[in-house]
RNA sequence: GGCCCCUUCGUCUAGCGGUCCAGGACACUGGGUUUUCAUCCCAGCAAUCACGGGUUCGAAUCCCGUAGGGGUCACCA
């Protein structure tokens, strides 16, 4: 007996960008497909033309691609069960709607939107849940395609299993006659996704929490259609700051592409998003893509919401950066050099990158961290005053020490070994602590509040530039 | 209001009846590594496991309540 191919899907509506919360749903669906040698499908649910945002379909695809979540079937590349854009599948939905009409399980809604709205507000005023079927017409008109088409539900209680939440149940009171086809001819999500998941042979429906309350209605519809339902898995929300509300665009949730643009590594973003609400049961925190594919499981997905913590993402990106071989890191941060770096060859930039790899947290930080390797910064004497070690030492002493350093470095060939040797020698001849002597030289040669190790920095900077900067500092201090 | 779901350090979490007066990580604090910032290493801070009842020799873990939070009740997804 051959196991059924696992087919998962990510089905966003093109109404904007994807934030961390929705991308996590996509990631888990993708991981599940990869781990089972299955198929990951991208389907665009563009059935609400009022809310649709032009270009967001492309934007979503770009986001997935940049994170490495490539789909096997989708609107741009097609596949055996296309089209993968719901607006291009209208005839299919009408066909299935007709089946329901024929079996007496769908009927035309005779009310105007205002009338339905009135039913709703009345129910709300009476602190009652709104049920359309309380107003179900006895003899609905023949459906002519201009009225909404409603599902004729058969209310009953349901028990079902959710791969994440476990066994769930709900009573008959939540089952209602929801709209299948809107007056504009487009299907609702509630109808379209069921037809598509079936036709596209989806095995696992992984979706966010707001849909769990609707599951009993879906189950009722599956029965009316005589279809088996796929495995269902509910993802908890990713919460925004404060932890009370789900992450949302309204409250400033960032586009995942923004993180990519800031130079966060895809593998770090994926690691972070995956471990926000999932872990493998060990104390491991840093996972490669391959490890995630191997170890992921729906059963270990958290049942409660998880708050988004950017600090943790920053830390994690630093971890991934440090793990990367220099050459790979070089390729990934190519776009983040200070603009002055264009005048320098790749060998020099490699040497600079090697020095800052340990302290780099994300790509965009590269500018601040390496600026002084590429351009002379104006001499800033306030750096001396803000130094814990130097603020108590008078300018004359500082300049005297710097002159001594200059004298020695003028003799150096500026290899790392020689610079190191001379710096050590200077500590002895000046009888100074490194905290004092090295700070002076460091500030003189970098004019930066922070830099890599002094000997390394000088060796990369080179003799001419280092001595030049020492002279400038001596003149200005 | 009805229905459904959730509840362990500030945050992400481990834990599926005894090895937990609760472990790890982020953040924070202090110390160490020839300067700074960072890495790395040590140490510290931090949850009476939402609360109250049971069950049990024994409960963060099982059961029942309560409270708090969230979701849903659209011709949005």
Short mmCIF file of C-alpha atoms (C1' of nucleotides) in Angstrom, two decimals, chain B:
data_model
loop_
_atom_site.label_atom_id
_atom_site.label_comp_id
_atom_site.label_asym_id
_atom_site.label_seq_id
_atom_site.Cartn_x
_atom_site.Cartn_y
_atom_site.Cartn_z
"C1'" G B 1 -24.59 37.64 25.39
"C1'" G B 2 -24.08 32.27 23.13
"C1'" C B 3 -20.38 28.91 21.50
"C1'" C B 4 -15.17 27.49 21.16
"C1'" C B 5 -10.03 27.79 22.54
"C1'" C B 6 -5.99 29.27 25.75
"C1'" U B 7 -3.31 30.23 30.86
"C1'" U B 8 4.71 27.65 33.62
"C1'" C B 9 10.23 33.30 34.93
"C1'" G B 10 9.37 40.31 31.63
"C1'" U B 11 9.59 37.20 26.71
"C1'" C B 12 10.06 32.22 23.89
"C1'" U B 13 9.68 27.68 26.20
"C1'" A B 14 10.98 22.22 28.82
"C1'" G B 15 7.75 19.43 31.59
"C1'" C B 16 2.87 14.55 29.50
"C1'" G B 17 1.88 11.52 38.39
"C1'" G B 18 7.41 10.89 41.97
"C1'" U B 19 14.23 12.26 39.29
"C1'" C B 20 10.75 19.78 39.74
"C1'" C B 21 10.63 24.03 46.71
"C1'" A B 22 10.35 23.66 38.27
"C1'" G B 23 15.22 23.06 33.50
"C1'" G B 24 16.98 25.88 28.99
"C1'" A B 25 17.16 30.35 25.86
"C1'" C B 26 16.39 35.82 25.01
"C1'" A B 27 16.56 40.28 27.82
"C1'" C B 28 18.73 42.36 32.22
"C1'" U B 29 22.87 42.64 36.20
"C1'" G B 30 27.91 41.43 37.83
"C1'" G B 31 32.69 39.16 36.72
"C1'" G B 32 36.54 37.02 33.41
"C1'" U B 33 39.28 36.83 28.24
"C1'" U B 34 45.61 42.56 26.68
"C1'" U B 35 41.68 48.50 25.18
"C1'" U B 36 36.32 49.91 23.35
"C1'" C B 37 31.82 47.46 21.26
"C1'" A B 38 30.84 42.49 20.46
"C1'" U B 39 31.92 37.16 20.63
"C1'" C B 40 33.05 33.43 24.14
"C1'" C B 41 33.06 31.66 29.38
"C1'" C B 42 31.29 31.96 34.43
"C1'" A B 43 27.83 33.78 38.07
"C1'" G B 44 23.29 36.22 39.35
"C1'" C B 45 18.23 38.01 38.82
"C1'" A B 46 13.60 35.99 37.60
"C1'" A B 47 7.68 31.60 37.67
"C1'" U B 48 4.48 29.51 45.40
"C1'" C B 49 3.42 26.36 37.48
"C1'" A B 50 -3.77 32.07 36.83
"C1'" C B 51 -6.90 30.97 41.34
"C1'" G B 52 -9.99 27.51 44.32
"C1'" G B 53 -11.50 22.74 45.23
"C1'" G B 54 -11.02 17.56 44.55
"C1'" U B 55 -8.58 12.45 42.99
"C1'" U B 56 -3.89 10.23 44.76
"C1'" C B 57 0.87 7.85 49.41
"C1'" G B 58 2.38 11.80 45.92
"C1'" A B 59 0.01 16.92 40.90
"C1'" A B 60 2.79 22.07 37.00
"C1'" U B 61 1.18 17.28 35.24
"C1'" C B 62 -5.60 13.94 36.06
"C1'" C B 63 -10.95 15.81 37.26
"C1'" C B 64 -14.43 19.87 38.51
"C1'" G B 65 -15.27 24.86 39.21
"C1'" U B 66 -13.80 30.24 39.11
"C1'" A B 67 -11.16 34.23 37.06
"C1'" G B 68 -8.48 36.43 33.16
"C1'" G B 69 -7.27 36.50 28.02
"C1'" G B 70 -8.31 35.38 22.95
"C1'" G B 71 -11.38 33.89 18.82
"C1'" U B 72 -16.12 33.64 16.52
"C1'" C B 73 -21.37 34.78 15.70
"C1'" A B 74 -19.92 39.10 7.48
"C1'" C B 75 -22.63 38.78 0.47
"C1'" C B 76 -13.82 39.44 4.81
"C1'" A B 77 -10.59 35.92 4.56
#
